[in-house]
Amino acid sequence: MLEGKTVVLGIAGSIAAYKAADLASKLTQAGVGVEVVMTEAATRFITPLTLSSITGRPVVTGMWQPASEFSIEHVSLAEAADVVVIAPATADIIAKLASGIADDILTCTVLATRAPVIIAPAMNDNMYRNPVTQENLSRLKARGFVIIEPGYGRLASGKTGTGRLAEVDRIIDAIRQVLQRKSDLAGRQIVVTAGGTREPIDPVRYIGNRSSGKMGYALAGVARERGAKVTLVTAASLPSPAEVEVIAVETALQMKRAVTRAVKGADALIMAAAVADYRPEEVARAKIKKSSRLNLELVATPDILAEIEGGFIKVGFAAESEDVIANARKKLEAKGLDLIVANDITQKDSGFGADSNKVTIIDKNGKIEDLPLMTKREVADRVLDRVAGILGKR
Ligand code: PMT
């Protein structure tokens, strides 16, 4: 798993920087090409010479090397990385990454990479618990960074608390998991839908819903990172995930046409979109004038998931506010699904618009997997674990 891979090891300025030497050594012995990038502060705690002696490679420490080298360094390291690991990561570097600041070689490399990024924080426990640090870590987590929680124990201050760099073996386990995860959907084709459809009433108004598209975009991004070829049919307008084919639609009918085309040859269709069940029968050509009453005749839209057939795995989502499991099960059966992901939208920080979600995954054999509140990317990972599991058995 590790042999032949390239790990960019970022070291920030913490007393725990000396442990990065052990990490670099174990990775090098496992056959990993370790490219070390150090912040200026890190070089005060451990010398680049120590790291380059361990890895057998030059260590990158600054932005202001000659132009030719610089242009190679931050972009080429970012592109060469199978995974970027920052260990130890200080509160400062975490804050910079959360805000997209790129004022040194390490932050530039992270901003330029498409590889997964693992962050192993190490700092004083008050700094770690500070709401701003926790908020920054949550933002990074929501964007797909893997955070390895620091351990509890004696800190540099002499006090005991949470903030010790995680054990080196735990960091290596996380690298293994990320590398493994990266390729389990390689060669697979997955279609994802996202967002709430908008059914026009007139040139100005529409019937819509509260779906932001975040759940579907998380699924599309994570599926791509795990190696799948992904088509995202979306009624939302969030920034596109890297290397995903995006097809923008507005209405349920447009979504049906786009999905029907996209699923040809697909291995799975995952519908996180909130598709309108009704649309106005007539769309007024001109803006409807204000009056004391307006009657709209609505007709049912096609049920895309129920109607589509083709031998691929069908995954539905159900946003429920009562009898969550029973209602989701009914939808799973009625639409002939392999899996349904039931969201309990009454839960705080869950469902429409939130960055996190509380879901239960139900399969067609009745098996129920109740998950705790987690980020939408983590939910995406768990749903894709199940899809990969079904595909593996076929
Ligand atoms: O977009 P976010 O803000 O991140 O919010 C995510 C979400 C809450 C919208 C998402 O997680 C979710 O639950 N989506 C499904 C919403 C829903 O309740 O769908 P439904 O019960 O109407 O439909 C069940 C399934 O059939 C869904 O997979 C839906 O995409 C599909 N469907 C529904 C109607 C229709 N005409 N055609 C369909 O294919």
PDB file of C-alpha atoms in Angstrom, residues 206-329:
ATOM      1  CA  TYR A 206     -40.744  29.300  -9.427  1.00  0.00           C
ATOM      2  CA  ILE A 207     -41.726  26.535  -7.003  1.00  0.00           C
ATOM      3  CA  GLY A 208     -38.601  25.293  -5.267  1.00  0.00           C
ATOM      4  CA  ASN A 209     -37.275  23.766  -2.073  1.00  0.00           C
ATOM      5  CA  ARG A 210     -34.498  24.253   0.470  1.00  0.00           C
ATOM      6  CA  SER A 211     -31.899  21.850  -0.940  1.00  0.00           C
ATOM      7  CA  SER A 212     -28.502  23.569  -1.232  1.00  0.00           C
ATOM      8  CA  GLY A 213     -26.822  20.769  -3.181  1.00  0.00           C
ATOM      9  CA  LYS A 214     -24.146  20.215  -0.494  1.00  0.00           C
ATOM     10  CA  MET A 215     -24.963  16.530   0.041  1.00  0.00           C
ATOM     11  CA  GLY A 216     -24.849  15.719  -3.670  1.00  0.00           C
ATOM     12  CA  TYR A 217     -21.645  17.719  -4.262  1.00  0.00           C
ATOM     13  CA  ALA A 218     -19.994  15.910  -1.334  1.00  0.00           C
ATOM     14  CA  LEU A 219     -20.956  12.568  -2.882  1.00  0.00           C
ATOM     15  CA  ALA A 220     -19.648  13.578  -6.300  1.00  0.00           C
ATOM     16  CA  GLY A 221     -16.339  14.922  -4.916  1.00  0.00           C
ATOM     17  CA  VAL A 222     -15.669  11.928  -2.674  1.00  0.00           C
ATOM     18  CA  ALA A 223     -16.620   9.412  -5.402  1.00  0.00           C
ATOM     19  CA  ARG A 224     -14.135  11.118  -7.750  1.00  0.00           C
ATOM     20  CA  GLU A 225     -11.420  11.094  -5.073  1.00  0.00           C
ATOM     21  CA  ARG A 226     -12.016   7.366  -4.658  1.00  0.00           C
ATOM     22  CA  GLY A 227     -11.282   6.885  -8.345  1.00  0.00           C
ATOM     23  CA  ALA A 228     -14.729   6.856  -9.997  1.00  0.00           C
ATOM     24  CA  LYS A 229     -15.629   8.676 -13.188  1.00  0.00           C
ATOM     25  CA  VAL A 230     -18.400  10.951 -11.941  1.00  0.00           C
ATOM     26  CA  THR A 231     -21.220  12.825 -13.635  1.00  0.00           C
ATOM     27  CA  LEU A 232     -23.035  15.327 -11.425  1.00  0.00           C
ATOM     28  CA  VAL A 233     -26.500  16.357 -12.597  1.00  0.00           C
ATOM     29  CA  THR A 234     -27.229  19.425 -10.548  1.00  0.00           C
ATOM     30  CA  ALA A 235     -29.951  21.949  -9.930  1.00  0.00           C
ATOM     31  CA  ALA A 236     -27.652  23.824  -7.510  1.00  0.00           C
ATOM     32  CA  SER A 237     -24.819  26.193  -8.348  1.00  0.00           C
ATOM     33  CA  LEU A 238     -21.986  25.402  -5.947  1.00  0.00           C
ATOM     34  CA  PRO A 239     -18.313  25.368  -7.042  1.00  0.00           C
ATOM     35  CA  SER A 240     -17.741  22.215  -9.128  1.00  0.00           C
ATOM     36  CA  PRO A 241     -15.757  19.404  -7.518  1.00  0.00           C
ATOM     37  CA  ALA A 242     -12.433  18.760  -9.328  1.00  0.00           C
ATOM     38  CA  GLU A 243     -12.494  16.423 -12.354  1.00  0.00           C
ATOM     39  CA  VAL A 244     -16.250  15.829 -12.219  1.00  0.00           C
ATOM     40  CA  GLU A 245     -18.467  16.245 -15.280  1.00  0.00           C
ATOM     41  CA  VAL A 246     -21.162  18.728 -14.280  1.00  0.00           C
ATOM     42  CA  ILE A 247     -24.525  18.952 -16.063  1.00  0.00           C
ATOM     43  CA  ALA A 248     -26.623  21.900 -14.904  1.00  0.00           C
ATOM     44  CA  VAL A 249     -30.417  21.540 -14.959  1.00  0.00           C
ATOM     45  CA  GLU A 250     -33.284  23.479 -13.525  1.00  0.00           C
ATOM     46  CA  THR A 251     -36.479  21.443 -13.601  1.00  0.00           C
ATOM     47  CA  ALA A 252     -37.472  17.850 -12.780  1.00  0.00           C
ATOM     48  CA  LEU A 253     -38.083  17.150 -16.482  1.00  0.00           C
ATOM     49  CA  GLN A 254     -34.615  18.445 -17.413  1.00  0.00           C
ATOM     50  CA  MET A 255     -33.086  16.381 -14.609  1.00  0.00           C
ATOM     51  CA  LYS A 256     -34.854  13.277 -15.886  1.00  0.00           C
ATOM     52  CA  ARG A 257     -33.517  13.814 -19.426  1.00  0.00           C
ATOM     53  CA  ALA A 258     -29.956  14.435 -18.187  1.00  0.00           C
ATOM     54  CA  VAL A 259     -29.971  11.452 -15.799  1.00  0.00           C
ATOM     55  CA  THR A 260     -31.380   9.114 -18.468  1.00  0.00           C
ATOM     56  CA  ARG A 261     -28.479  10.057 -20.780  1.00  0.00           C
ATOM     57  CA  ALA A 262     -25.810   9.978 -18.042  1.00  0.00           C
ATOM     58  CA  VAL A 263     -26.648   6.523 -16.636  1.00  0.00           C
ATOM     59  CA  LYS A 264     -25.799   4.729 -19.881  1.00  0.00           C
ATOM     60  CA  GLY A 265     -22.965   2.376 -18.862  1.00  0.00           C
ATOM     61  CA  ALA A 266     -23.030   3.606 -15.243  1.00  0.00           C
ATOM     62  CA  ASP A 267     -22.423   1.372 -12.225  1.00  0.00           C
ATOM     63  CA  ALA A 268     -24.506   3.441  -9.801  1.00  0.00           C
ATOM     64  CA  LEU A 269     -27.022   6.275  -9.654  1.00  0.00           C
ATOM     65  CA  ILE A 270     -27.133   8.182  -6.364  1.00  0.00           C
ATOM     66  CA  MET A 271     -29.982  10.680  -6.147  1.00  0.00           C
ATOM     67  CA  ALA A 272     -29.426  13.218  -3.380  1.00  0.00           C
ATOM     68  CA  ALA A 273     -31.466  15.828  -5.272  1.00  0.00           C
ATOM     69  CA  ALA A 274     -34.743  17.072  -3.852  1.00  0.00           C
ATOM     70  CA  VAL A 275     -36.853  16.738  -6.993  1.00  0.00           C
ATOM     71  CA  ALA A 276     -40.158  18.633  -7.080  1.00  0.00           C
ATOM     72  CA  ASP A 277     -43.111  16.254  -7.030  1.00  0.00           C
ATOM     73  CA  TYR A 278     -45.347  18.792  -8.829  1.00  0.00           C
ATOM     74  CA  ARG A 279     -44.914  21.507 -11.411  1.00  0.00           C
ATOM     75  CA  PRO A 280     -47.281  24.199 -12.701  1.00  0.00           C
ATOM     76  CA  GLU A 281     -49.163  22.759 -15.676  1.00  0.00           C
ATOM     77  CA  GLU A 282     -48.878  26.056 -17.571  1.00  0.00           C
ATOM     78  CA  VAL A 283     -45.910  28.429 -17.369  1.00  0.00           C
ATOM     79  CA  ALA A 284     -47.066  32.018 -17.918  1.00  0.00           C
ATOM     80  CA  ARG A 285     -45.112  33.763 -20.683  1.00  0.00           C
ATOM     81  CA  ALA A 286     -45.263  37.159 -18.983  1.00  0.00           C
ATOM     82  CA  LYS A 287     -44.896  38.053 -15.333  1.00  0.00           C
ATOM     83  CA  ILE A 288     -48.219  37.362 -13.573  1.00  0.00           C
ATOM     84  CA  LYS A 289     -49.768  40.594 -12.273  1.00  0.00           C
ATOM     85  CA  LYS A 290     -50.512  40.900  -8.576  1.00  0.00           C
ATOM     86  CA  SER A 291     -54.129  40.172  -7.590  1.00  0.00           C
ATOM     87  CA  SER A 292     -55.934  39.117  -4.419  1.00  0.00           C
ATOM     88  CA  ARG A 293     -55.859  35.420  -5.357  1.00  0.00           C
ATOM     89  CA  LEU A 294     -53.855  33.170  -7.668  1.00  0.00           C
ATOM     90  CA  ASN A 295     -54.789  29.590  -8.489  1.00  0.00           C
ATOM     91  CA  LEU A 296     -52.082  27.367  -9.906  1.00  0.00           C
ATOM     92  CA  GLU A 297     -52.907  24.016 -11.462  1.00  0.00           C
ATOM     93  CA  LEU A 298     -50.100  21.592 -10.575  1.00  0.00           C
ATOM     94  CA  VAL A 299     -49.331  18.295 -12.276  1.00  0.00           C
ATOM     95  CA  ALA A 300     -47.095  15.494 -11.025  1.00  0.00           C
ATOM     96  CA  THR A 301     -43.491  15.369 -12.271  1.00  0.00           C
ATOM     97  CA  PRO A 302     -42.022  12.016 -13.338  1.00  0.00           C
ATOM     98  CA  ASP A 303     -40.456   9.994 -10.525  1.00  0.00           C
ATOM     99  CA  ILE A 304     -36.950   9.700 -11.993  1.00  0.00           C
ATOM    100  CA  LEU A 305     -35.611   7.124  -9.572  1.00  0.00           C
ATOM    101  CA  ALA A 306     -38.695   4.898  -9.733  1.00  0.00           C
ATOM    102  CA  GLU A 307     -38.902   4.971 -13.520  1.00  0.00           C
ATOM    103  CA  ILE A 308     -35.244   4.551 -14.450  1.00  0.00           C
ATOM    104  CA  GLU A 309     -33.974   1.019 -15.091  1.00  0.00           C
ATOM    105  CA  GLY A 310     -30.658  -0.340 -16.303  1.00  0.00           C
ATOM    106  CA  GLY A 311     -28.915  -2.827 -14.032  1.00  0.00           C
ATOM    107  CA  PHE A 312     -26.966  -0.188 -12.084  1.00  0.00           C
ATOM    108  CA  ILE A 313     -27.140   0.289  -8.322  1.00  0.00           C
ATOM    109  CA  LYS A 314     -29.924   2.699  -7.360  1.00  0.00           C
ATOM    110  CA  VAL A 315     -29.467   4.803  -4.225  1.00  0.00           C
ATOM    111  CA  GLY A 316     -32.142   7.214  -3.037  1.00  0.00           C
ATOM    112  CA  PHE A 317     -32.261   9.796  -0.271  1.00  0.00           C
ATOM    113  CA  ALA A 318     -35.310  10.515   1.852  1.00  0.00           C
ATOM    114  CA  ALA A 319     -35.711  13.705   3.886  1.00  0.00           C
ATOM    115  CA  GLU A 320     -38.149  12.794   6.630  1.00  0.00           C
ATOM    116  CA  SER A 321     -39.545  14.622   9.634  1.00  0.00           C
ATOM    117  CA  GLU A 322     -41.546  11.734  11.224  1.00  0.00           C
ATOM    118  CA  ASP A 323     -41.512   7.922  11.127  1.00  0.00           C
ATOM    119  CA  VAL A 324     -38.153   8.285   9.427  1.00  0.00           C
ATOM    120  CA  ILE A 325     -37.303   4.597   9.015  1.00  0.00           C
ATOM    121  CA  ALA A 326     -40.797   3.409   8.067  1.00  0.00           C
ATOM    122  CA  ASN A 327     -41.240   6.182   5.474  1.00  0.00           C
ATOM    123  CA  ALA A 328     -37.776   5.642   4.009  1.00  0.00           C
ATOM    124  CA  ARG A 329     -38.429   1.886   3.732  1.00  0.00           C
TER     125      ARG A 329
END
